[in-house]
Amino acid sequence: MPKPEQNLSRRAFGGAVGAGTAAAVGLPASGAHAVPAASGAAEERPFHAATDRRAKRPNLLYILADDLGWADLACYGSPHIKTPNLDRLAAQGVRFTDGYAGSSTCSPTRLSLYTGRYPGRTQAGLEEPIIERSTVGLEPTHPTLASLLGRAGYTTAMIGKWHCGFLPDYSPTRSGWDEFFGNFGGALEYYSKLTSDRIYDLYEGGTPYKDLRYYTRVLTERAGEFIARDHDKPWLLNLNFTTPHWPWIAEGDTEEAKRLENLVRELPLEQAQLALAHLDGGSLAKYREMVEGLDRSVGEVMRALKRSGQERDTLVVFSSDNGGERYSDSWPLTGGKYALLEGGIRVPTIMRWPARVDGRQVSRVPVFTPDWTATFLDVAGARPDPNTPLDGVSLTGYLLRGEKGPERDLFWRTREERALRRGKWKYHRAAKARFPHKNGKDTLYDLEQDQREYADRSAHEPHLVAELRAAWEKIDAGLLAYPT
C-alpha cells in the first residue's frame, strides 16, 4: 500500500478536481437563469415559534448530503431537478435560506458537526480534507455529539460516510457512536466501493462488509432498518450519504461503474486517483439523476420513520457538508466547494419536528453546522463538556421559545481564505492566486443587497472592515496553526 505522501497532495488533488469550480467562480454552475419561486414558497410564512407546545426528548436524525449545492433542490429554486420528498420535508418544517456548512470541504465540516466546534480546534480539522490513509483523525478522547448524547441515555448510530480518520486509530465507534455502517474515506465508486487508492471501503463497525449494490441504496435500507427497530431509548442517527459527490454514477449505471473500477485497479496510483474523480464523465443530466435519487432515498427514510410511529417525536435536519462541484448549481451565489464565498459554504438546510415546530415556515436567520450540535444536545438534555466548549449556539430559544435568532459572528478559515459574517455583512479575504479578481485583499459585502459578492464595500466602510478583521483574527488566534 502506498504511503500517504506518495498520493497527490490535498492542494494538488483539490485543484485538479475543483478547477472548474474555481475558474467559474463568478458564474452560476449551470449558466445564468432566472430563479423561480421555491416550491411552495407562496405558502411559506416567516418563522414563528409555537411556544405553547411540549414534547418528550426527541429522536435525532441528521441527514447529510455530500457536495450538494445551495440551489440543487426544487424548494431552493432549481429549475430542472425534481425533489418532491425534500420539498415535502421543508413544507412540514422550516426551510433556512441562510444555512451554512462549518467549512467548504468534507472533513472539516464533519468535524464541526461531530464536535460542535470550529474545525481548527482539532489537528484533524487542519486537513482540508483528510486524504486516503492519512495518519490523522478525530481523537477518540475528544467529546462528540454521540458520546455526550450517549451519557444522556441515547442510542447512537452512524450510517454512511465518516471521513474523520482511518482504522485502527480512528472510527465512529471509538468516538461515541454505538454502531457504524459505512465508509471511512472521502469518496468511493458507488458499486465496487473502491477508493482512489484501490481499497475496499465498506465496513460494519471495524469489519469489511461485502455488498456490491449501489451505495446510496445500501445506506437507505440500513437507515430504514435502524429506524424500524424496537427502540427502548431515544436515538441519534447520523445518516451521511455520499450522493451527489463524484464519481457521477447514478443507480443502474453499472457499465460506467465497471469502467471506473477497472481504471482504478489498473492505472498508476496518481492516475487512478484522478480516474475516480471522473474528470472524463458526468453531465447536468447525470447530476440531476443523482440528486433525484438522493431525494427518493430521503423519502424512503421518512416513510420508514412514519411507519415506525416515531415521526412526531423525531427532530430531523437535512443539510450538506459544503457547496457543490462541477455540475452543481448555487445561483445566485458565487463559488463552490473549496471556496469561502457563499456558494462554497451556504447550503440547503431543512429542519422538521412535528411535535414542537409548525410547517410551511422559512427562516432567514444565519445558522451553521455547529449550531445543530448545540441544539441537539440542548433538546436532549445533554451537557457539553466544559473542557471543550462549543462554538455553535443552541437554536432552541429561537425555535421553541420565541426568542430572537442568535446574534453572533459566523467564522470560517481555510489555508487560503478567511471569512466572517456579522448580520448582513460578510468579510472575506482570499489568496490572490486563488481569486485574482479579488487581488488578495480584504473585501466586504452586504449580503442583503449583493448575494453574489461582487460589490466590494470595503472602501465605503473602512472602520467596519477593520472591526470584522480584528474579530476574525481574535478567533483565529485561539485555533491551531496550520503546519508549514
Coordinates of C-alpha atoms in Angstrom, one line a residue:
M1 CA 0.0 0.0 0.0
P2 CA 1.5 3.4 -0.9
K3 CA 2.3 5.8 1.9
P4 CA 0.1 8.9 2.2
E5 CA 2.9 11.2 1.0
Q6 CA 3.0 9.3 -2.3
N7 CA -0.5 10.3 -3.0
L8 CA -1.4 13.6 -4.7
S9 CA -1.3 16.4 -2.1
R10 CA -4.6 17.8 -0.9
R11 CA -4.0 21.0 -2.7
A12 CA -3.0 19.3 -6.0
F13 CA -5.9 16.9 -5.9
G14 CA -8.4 19.6 -4.9
G15 CA -7.0 21.8 -7.5
A16 CA -7.4 19.1 -10.2
V17 CA -11.0 18.1 -9.4
G18 CA -12.2 21.5 -8.3
A19 CA -10.6 23.5 -11.1
G20 CA -13.9 24.0 -12.9
T21 CA -15.5 25.4 -9.7
A22 CA -12.7 27.9 -9.0
A23 CA -12.3 29.0 -12.6
A24 CA -16.0 29.8 -12.9
V25 CA -16.2 31.4 -9.5
G26 CA -18.1 34.4 -10.9
L27 CA -20.6 32.3 -12.9
P28 CA -23.6 30.1 -11.9
A29 CA -22.7 26.5 -12.4
S30 CA -25.3 25.7 -15.0
G31 CA -25.5 29.1 -16.7
A32 CA -27.5 32.2 -15.8
H33 CA -31.1 31.5 -15.3
A34 CA -34.0 33.2 -13.6
V35 CA -34.7 31.6 -10.3
P36 CA -38.3 30.5 -9.9
A37 CA -40.0 30.8 -6.6
A38 CA -39.1 27.9 -4.4
S39 CA -41.6 25.1 -4.4
G40 CA -44.4 26.1 -2.1
A41 CA -42.8 29.5 -1.4
A42 CA -46.1 31.3 -1.9
E43 CA -47.4 29.3 1.1
E44 CA -44.4 29.8 3.3
R45 CA -44.5 32.3 6.1
P46 CA -41.7 33.8 8.2
F47 CA -40.7 31.6 11.1
H48 CA -42.7 32.0 14.3
A49 CA -42.1 29.6 17.3
A50 CA -45.1 27.7 18.6
T51 CA -44.3 28.4 22.3
D52 CA -47.3 26.5 23.8
R53 CA -46.0 23.1 22.7
R54 CA -44.5 20.4 25.0
A55 CA -42.9 17.2 24.0
K56 CA -40.7 14.4 25.3
R57 CA -37.0 14.2 24.4
P58 CA -36.9 13.6 20.6
N59 CA -35.1 11.1 18.5
L60 CA -32.4 13.0 16.4
L61 CA -31.9 12.3 12.7
Y62 CA -29.2 14.3 10.9
I63 CA -29.2 13.6 7.1
L64 CA -26.0 14.9 5.4
A65 CA -25.7 15.1 1.6
D66 CA -22.2 15.3 0.1
D67 CA -21.3 18.3 -2.2
L68 CA -24.9 19.4 -2.7
G69 CA -25.2 23.0 -3.9
W70 CA -27.5 25.6 -2.4
A71 CA -29.8 25.7 -5.5
D72 CA -29.8 22.0 -6.3
L73 CA -33.3 21.4 -4.7
A74 CA -36.6 22.5 -6.2
C75 CA -37.5 24.1 -2.9
Y76 CA -34.3 26.2 -3.2
G77 CA -35.1 27.3 -6.8
S78 CA -33.7 24.5 -9.0
P79 CA -35.5 24.8 -12.4
H80 CA -34.7 21.3 -13.6
I81 CA -34.1 19.0 -10.6
K82 CA -37.3 17.5 -9.1
T83 CA -37.1 16.8 -5.3
P84 CA -40.6 16.2 -4.1
N85 CA -39.6 14.4 -0.9
L86 CA -37.2 17.1 0.3
D87 CA -39.7 19.7 -0.8
R88 CA -42.3 17.9 1.4
L89 CA -39.9 17.8 4.3
A90 CA -39.3 21.5 4.0
A91 CA -43.1 22.1 3.8
Q92 CA -43.6 20.1 7.0
G93 CA -41.0 22.2 8.9
V94 CA -38.6 25.1 8.4
R95 CA -36.5 26.0 5.4
F96 CA -33.4 28.1 6.2
T97 CA -32.3 30.4 3.5
D98 CA -29.1 31.3 5.2
G99 CA -27.9 27.9 6.4
Y100 CA -24.1 27.4 6.3
A101 CA -21.7 24.5 6.5
G102 CA -18.9 24.5 9.0
S103 CA -16.4 24.6 6.2
S104 CA -16.0 24.4 2.5
T105 CA -14.7 20.9 2.4
C106 CA -15.8 17.5 3.7
S107 CA -13.7 16.6 6.7
P108 CA -13.7 20.0 8.4
T109 CA -17.5 20.3 8.3
R110 CA -18.0 16.8 9.6
L111 CA -15.6 17.5 12.5
S112 CA -17.6 20.7 13.2
L113 CA -20.8 18.6 13.4
Y114 CA -19.3 15.8 15.5
T115 CA -17.6 18.2 18.0
G116 CA -19.8 21.4 17.7
R117 CA -16.5 23.3 17.4
Y118 CA -14.5 25.1 14.7
P119 CA -12.5 22.6 12.7
G120 CA -9.3 24.4 13.6
R121 CA -9.6 23.3 17.2
T122 CA -8.5 19.8 16.3
Q123 CA -5.5 18.6 14.4
A124 CA -7.7 16.6 12.0
G125 CA -9.5 19.8 11.1
L126 CA -6.4 21.3 9.6
E127 CA -6.6 18.7 6.8
E128 CA -8.8 20.1 4.1
P129 CA -9.9 17.4 3.5
I130 CA -8.3 14.3 5.2
I131 CA -6.8 12.3 2.3
E132 CA -7.0 8.5 1.9
R133 CA -4.9 6.6 4.5
S134 CA -3.9 9.8 6.3
T135 CA -2.5 9.2 9.8
V136 CA -4.6 11.9 11.4
G137 CA -8.2 11.8 12.6
L138 CA -10.6 12.8 15.3
E139 CA -9.0 11.8 18.6
P140 CA -11.2 9.3 20.4
T141 CA -10.8 11.2 23.7
H142 CA -12.5 14.3 22.2
P143 CA -16.1 14.6 23.4
T144 CA -18.6 14.3 20.5
L145 CA -22.2 14.7 19.8
A146 CA -22.6 10.9 20.1
S147 CA -20.5 10.5 23.3
L148 CA -22.4 13.3 25.0
L149 CA -25.8 12.0 23.9
G150 CA -24.8 8.5 25.0
R151 CA -24.1 9.8 28.5
A152 CA -27.6 11.3 28.4
G153 CA -29.2 7.9 27.6
Y154 CA -29.4 8.0 23.8
T155 CA -28.7 5.1 21.5
T156 CA -26.3 6.4 18.8
A157 CA -25.6 5.2 15.3
M158 CA -23.8 6.4 12.2
I159 CA -24.6 5.1 8.7
G160 CA -22.6 6.3 5.7
K161 CA -19.5 8.5 5.3
W162 CA -17.3 9.1 8.3
H163 CA -14.3 10.8 6.7
C164 CA -12.6 11.8 10.0
G165 CA -9.8 9.2 10.2
F166 CA -9.0 5.6 9.4
L167 CA -8.7 2.3 11.3
P168 CA -7.2 1.2 13.5
D169 CA -6.8 4.5 15.4
Y170 CA -10.0 6.4 14.4
S171 CA -13.6 5.4 13.8
P172 CA -17.1 6.4 14.8
T173 CA -17.3 3.6 17.4
R174 CA -14.1 4.9 19.1
S175 CA -15.7 8.4 19.2
G176 CA -19.0 7.6 20.9
W177 CA -21.3 6.0 18.3
D178 CA -22.6 2.7 19.4
E179 CA -22.6 1.3 15.9
F180 CA -21.3 2.2 12.5
F181 CA -22.0 1.0 9.0
G182 CA -20.4 2.9 6.1
N183 CA -17.2 4.1 4.6
F184 CA -14.2 5.7 6.2
G185 CA -12.8 7.7 3.3
G186 CA -13.8 10.7 1.3
A187 CA -15.1 9.1 -1.9
L188 CA -15.7 5.7 -3.4
E189 CA -17.0 4.2 -6.5
Y190 CA -20.7 3.5 -5.8
Y191 CA -20.8 -0.2 -6.8
S192 CA -17.3 -1.6 -6.2
K193 CA -16.8 0.5 -3.1
L194 CA -13.2 1.2 -4.2
T195 CA -11.4 4.3 -3.1
S196 CA -8.8 6.2 -5.0
D197 CA -6.0 4.1 -3.5
R198 CA -7.8 0.8 -4.5
I199 CA -9.0 0.0 -1.0
Y200 CA -12.4 -1.6 -0.5
D201 CA -14.2 0.8 1.8
L202 CA -17.5 -0.5 3.3
Y203 CA -17.5 -1.6 6.9
E204 CA -19.7 -2.7 9.7
G205 CA -18.0 -1.5 12.8
G206 CA -14.4 -2.3 12.0
T207 CA -15.0 -5.2 9.8
P208 CA -15.2 -5.1 6.0
Y209 CA -18.8 -5.8 4.8
K210 CA -19.4 -7.1 1.3
D211 CA -22.2 -5.5 -0.7
L212 CA -21.7 -4.6 -4.3
R213 CA -25.1 -2.9 -4.8
Y214 CA -25.5 0.8 -5.4
Y215 CA -24.2 2.5 -2.2
T216 CA -27.0 5.0 -1.8
R217 CA -29.5 2.1 -1.9
V218 CA -27.5 0.2 0.7
L219 CA -27.4 3.1 3.1
T220 CA -31.1 3.8 2.6
E221 CA -32.0 0.3 3.5
R222 CA -29.7 0.3 6.6
A223 CA -31.3 3.5 7.8
G224 CA -34.8 2.1 7.4
E225 CA -33.8 -1.0 9.4
F226 CA -32.3 1.1 12.2
I227 CA -35.4 3.2 12.5
A228 CA -37.7 0.2 12.4
R229 CA -36.1 -1.4 15.5
D230 CA -38.0 -1.7 18.8
H231 CA -36.1 1.2 20.5
D232 CA -36.3 1.4 24.3
K233 CA -34.4 4.7 24.4
P234 CA -34.3 7.9 22.3
W235 CA -31.8 7.7 19.5
L236 CA -29.4 9.7 17.4
L237 CA -28.8 8.6 13.8
N238 CA -26.2 10.4 11.6
L239 CA -27.1 9.4 8.1
N240 CA -24.3 10.5 5.8
F241 CA -24.9 9.9 2.1
T242 CA -22.0 10.2 -0.4
T243 CA -24.5 11.4 -3.0
P244 CA -24.1 13.6 -5.1
H245 CA -20.2 13.5 -4.7
W246 CA -18.3 12.3 -7.7
P247 CA -17.9 9.8 -9.4
W248 CA -21.0 10.7 -11.4
I249 CA -22.7 7.3 -11.1
A250 CA -26.5 7.0 -10.8
E251 CA -28.2 3.9 -9.8
G252 CA -28.2 1.5 -12.7
D253 CA -25.0 2.9 -14.3
T254 CA -23.2 -0.4 -13.9
E255 CA -21.3 -0.2 -17.2
E256 CA -19.7 3.1 -16.4
A257 CA -19.1 2.0 -12.8
K258 CA -17.2 -1.1 -14.1
R259 CA -15.1 1.1 -16.4
L260 CA -14.1 3.3 -13.5
E261 CA -13.4 0.3 -11.3
N262 CA -11.0 -1.1 -13.9
L263 CA -9.2 2.2 -14.3
V264 CA -8.7 2.5 -10.5
R265 CA -7.4 -1.1 -10.3
E266 CA -5.1 -0.8 -13.4
L267 CA -3.7 2.7 -13.6
P268 CA -0.7 4.0 -11.7
L269 CA -1.8 5.4 -8.4
E270 CA -1.8 9.2 -9.3
Q271 CA -3.8 8.5 -12.5
A272 CA -6.1 6.2 -10.5
Q273 CA -6.9 9.0 -8.1
L274 CA -7.9 11.3 -10.9
A275 CA -9.9 8.5 -12.6
L276 CA -12.1 8.1 -9.6
A277 CA -12.7 11.9 -9.7
H278 CA -14.3 11.2 -13.1
L279 CA -12.9 14.1 -15.0
D280 CA -14.0 12.5 -18.2
G281 CA -17.6 11.9 -17.1
G282 CA -20.8 13.3 -15.8
S283 CA -23.3 15.8 -17.2
L284 CA -26.0 18.0 -15.9
A285 CA -28.5 15.2 -16.7
K286 CA -26.5 12.7 -14.8
Y287 CA -26.1 15.0 -11.8
R288 CA -29.9 15.5 -11.9
E289 CA -30.3 11.7 -11.7
M290 CA -28.1 11.6 -8.7
V291 CA -29.8 14.3 -6.8
E292 CA -33.2 12.9 -7.6
G293 CA -32.0 9.5 -6.4
L294 CA -30.9 11.1 -3.2
D295 CA -34.4 12.7 -2.9
R296 CA -36.1 9.3 -3.3
S297 CA -33.8 7.8 -0.6
V298 CA -34.7 10.6 1.8
G299 CA -38.4 9.9 1.0
E300 CA -37.9 6.2 1.8
V301 CA -36.3 7.1 5.1
M302 CA -39.1 9.5 6.0
R303 CA -41.7 6.8 5.2
A304 CA -39.9 4.3 7.4
L305 CA -40.0 6.9 10.2
K306 CA -43.7 7.4 9.7
R307 CA -44.4 3.6 9.7
S308 CA -42.5 3.2 12.9
G309 CA -44.8 5.7 14.7
Q310 CA -41.8 7.9 15.7
E311 CA -42.4 10.7 13.1
R312 CA -43.9 13.2 15.5
D313 CA -41.2 12.8 18.1
T314 CA -38.2 12.9 15.8
L315 CA -36.2 16.1 15.1
V316 CA -34.9 15.8 11.5
V317 CA -32.2 18.1 10.0
F318 CA -31.2 17.8 6.3
S319 CA -28.1 19.7 5.1
S320 CA -24.9 19.4 3.0
D321 CA -21.3 19.3 4.1
N322 CA -20.3 22.1 1.7
G323 CA -21.2 23.7 -1.6
G324 CA -21.4 21.7 -4.8
E325 CA -18.9 20.8 -7.6
R326 CA -18.8 20.8 -11.4
Y327 CA -22.5 20.1 -12.2
S328 CA -24.0 21.7 -9.1
D329 CA -25.9 25.0 -9.0
S330 CA -25.5 27.7 -6.5
W331 CA -27.3 30.6 -8.3
P332 CA -27.5 33.4 -7.4
L333 CA -24.4 32.7 -5.1
T334 CA -20.9 32.5 -6.5
G335 CA -18.2 29.9 -5.8
G336 CA -18.5 26.3 -4.9
K337 CA -16.7 23.6 -2.9
Y338 CA -13.3 24.7 -1.5
A339 CA -14.2 28.4 -1.5
L340 CA -15.4 30.5 1.4
L341 CA -17.6 32.5 -1.0
E342 CA -21.3 32.0 -0.4
G343 CA -21.6 29.2 -2.9
G344 CA -19.0 27.2 -1.1
I345 CA -20.5 27.4 2.4
R346 CA -24.2 28.3 2.1
V347 CA -26.1 25.0 1.8
P348 CA -29.7 23.8 1.8
T349 CA -30.8 23.4 5.4
I350 CA -34.2 22.0 6.4
M351 CA -35.5 21.2 9.9
R352 CA -38.7 19.3 10.9
W353 CA -40.0 18.4 14.4
P354 CA -43.8 17.9 14.2
A355 CA -44.3 17.8 18.0
R356 CA -42.8 21.3 18.5
V357 CA -42.4 23.2 15.2
D358 CA -45.1 24.1 12.7
G359 CA -44.6 23.6 9.0
R360 CA -44.5 25.8 5.9
Q361 CA -42.1 28.2 7.5
V362 CA -39.0 30.0 6.3
S363 CA -36.2 31.4 8.4
R364 CA -33.6 33.9 7.2
V365 CA -31.6 33.7 10.5
P366 CA -28.0 32.7 9.7
V367 CA -27.1 29.3 11.2
F368 CA -24.2 26.9 10.7
T369 CA -23.3 23.3 11.3
P370 CA -22.0 23.6 14.9
D371 CA -25.3 25.2 15.9
W372 CA -27.1 21.9 15.2
T373 CA -24.7 20.1 17.6
A374 CA -25.5 22.5 20.3
T375 CA -29.2 22.3 19.5
F376 CA -29.3 18.5 19.5
L377 CA -27.5 18.4 22.9
D378 CA -29.9 21.0 24.3
V379 CA -33.2 19.3 23.3
A380 CA -31.8 16.0 24.6
G381 CA -30.9 17.4 28.0
A382 CA -27.2 16.6 27.4
R383 CA -24.4 18.8 28.8
P384 CA -21.5 20.0 26.7
D385 CA -18.0 19.1 28.1
P386 CA -16.7 22.2 30.0
N387 CA -13.2 21.5 28.8
T388 CA -14.1 21.6 25.1
P389 CA -16.7 24.4 25.0
L390 CA -18.9 24.6 21.9
D391 CA -18.5 27.2 19.2
G392 CA -22.1 26.5 18.0
V393 CA -25.1 28.2 19.6
S394 CA -28.2 26.3 20.6
L395 CA -31.2 27.4 18.5
T396 CA -33.8 26.2 21.0
G397 CA -34.6 29.6 22.3
Y398 CA -35.3 30.8 18.7
L399 CA -37.1 27.6 17.5
L400 CA -39.1 26.7 20.6
R401 CA -39.4 29.7 22.9
G402 CA -39.9 32.7 20.6
E403 CA -36.6 34.4 21.3
K404 CA -34.7 36.3 18.7
G405 CA -32.3 34.4 16.5
P406 CA -28.8 34.3 17.8
E407 CA -26.7 37.4 17.0
R408 CA -23.1 36.4 16.8
D409 CA -20.3 36.2 14.3
L410 CA -20.0 33.2 11.9
F411 CA -16.4 32.3 11.3
W412 CA -14.6 30.3 8.6
R413 CA -11.0 29.6 7.9
T414 CA -9.0 27.6 5.3
R415 CA -5.4 27.7 4.4
E416 CA -6.1 30.2 1.6
E417 CA -9.1 32.1 2.7
R418 CA -10.8 33.8 5.7
A419 CA -14.4 34.8 6.1
L420 CA -16.7 36.2 8.8
R421 CA -20.4 37.0 8.7
R422 CA -21.9 39.5 11.1
G423 CA -25.6 40.3 10.4
K424 CA -25.8 41.3 6.8
W425 CA -22.1 41.9 6.4
K426 CA -19.6 39.4 5.0
Y427 CA -15.9 39.9 5.5
H428 CA -13.7 37.9 3.1
R429 CA -10.1 37.6 2.1
A430 CA -8.6 35.0 -0.3
A431 CA -5.1 34.4 -1.7
K432 CA -4.6 36.4 -4.9
A433 CA -3.6 33.2 -6.7
R434 CA -7.0 31.7 -5.9
F435 CA -9.2 34.6 -6.9
P436 CA -7.1 37.0 -9.0
H437 CA -10.0 39.5 -9.5
K438 CA -10.2 40.0 -5.7
N439 CA -6.5 41.0 -5.5
G440 CA -5.8 39.1 -2.3
K441 CA -7.2 42.0 -0.2
D442 CA -9.9 42.4 2.5
T443 CA -13.3 42.7 0.9
L444 CA -16.7 43.5 2.4
Y445 CA -20.1 42.6 1.1
D446 CA -23.7 43.5 2.0
L447 CA -25.4 40.1 1.6
E448 CA -28.9 41.6 1.8
Q449 CA -28.1 43.6 -1.4
D450 CA -25.4 41.5 -3.0
Q451 CA -25.5 37.8 -2.5
R452 CA -23.1 37.3 -5.5
E453 CA -20.3 39.1 -3.6
Y454 CA -19.4 41.5 -6.4
A455 CA -20.0 44.9 -4.9
D456 CA -17.0 45.3 -2.6
R457 CA -18.0 47.9 0.0
S458 CA -14.6 47.9 1.9
A459 CA -13.7 51.4 0.7
H460 CA -17.0 52.8 1.9
E461 CA -16.8 51.1 5.3
P462 CA -13.2 51.0 6.4
H463 CA -13.9 51.0 10.1
L464 CA -16.3 48.1 9.7
V465 CA -13.7 46.2 7.7
A466 CA -11.1 46.8 10.5
E467 CA -13.6 45.7 13.1
L468 CA -14.5 42.5 11.3
R469 CA -10.9 41.7 10.5
A470 CA -10.0 42.1 14.2
A471 CA -12.9 39.8 15.2
W472 CA -11.7 37.2 12.7
E473 CA -8.1 37.4 13.9
K474 CA -9.2 37.1 17.6
I475 CA -11.0 33.8 16.9
D476 CA -8.1 32.6 14.7
A477 CA -5.6 33.3 17.4
G478 CA -7.3 30.6 19.6
L479 CA -7.1 27.9 16.9
L480 CA -4.3 25.6 16.0
A481 CA -1.9 26.9 13.4
Y482 CA -1.6 25.1 10.0
P483 CA 1.5 23.1 9.7
T484 CA 4.1 24.6 7.4

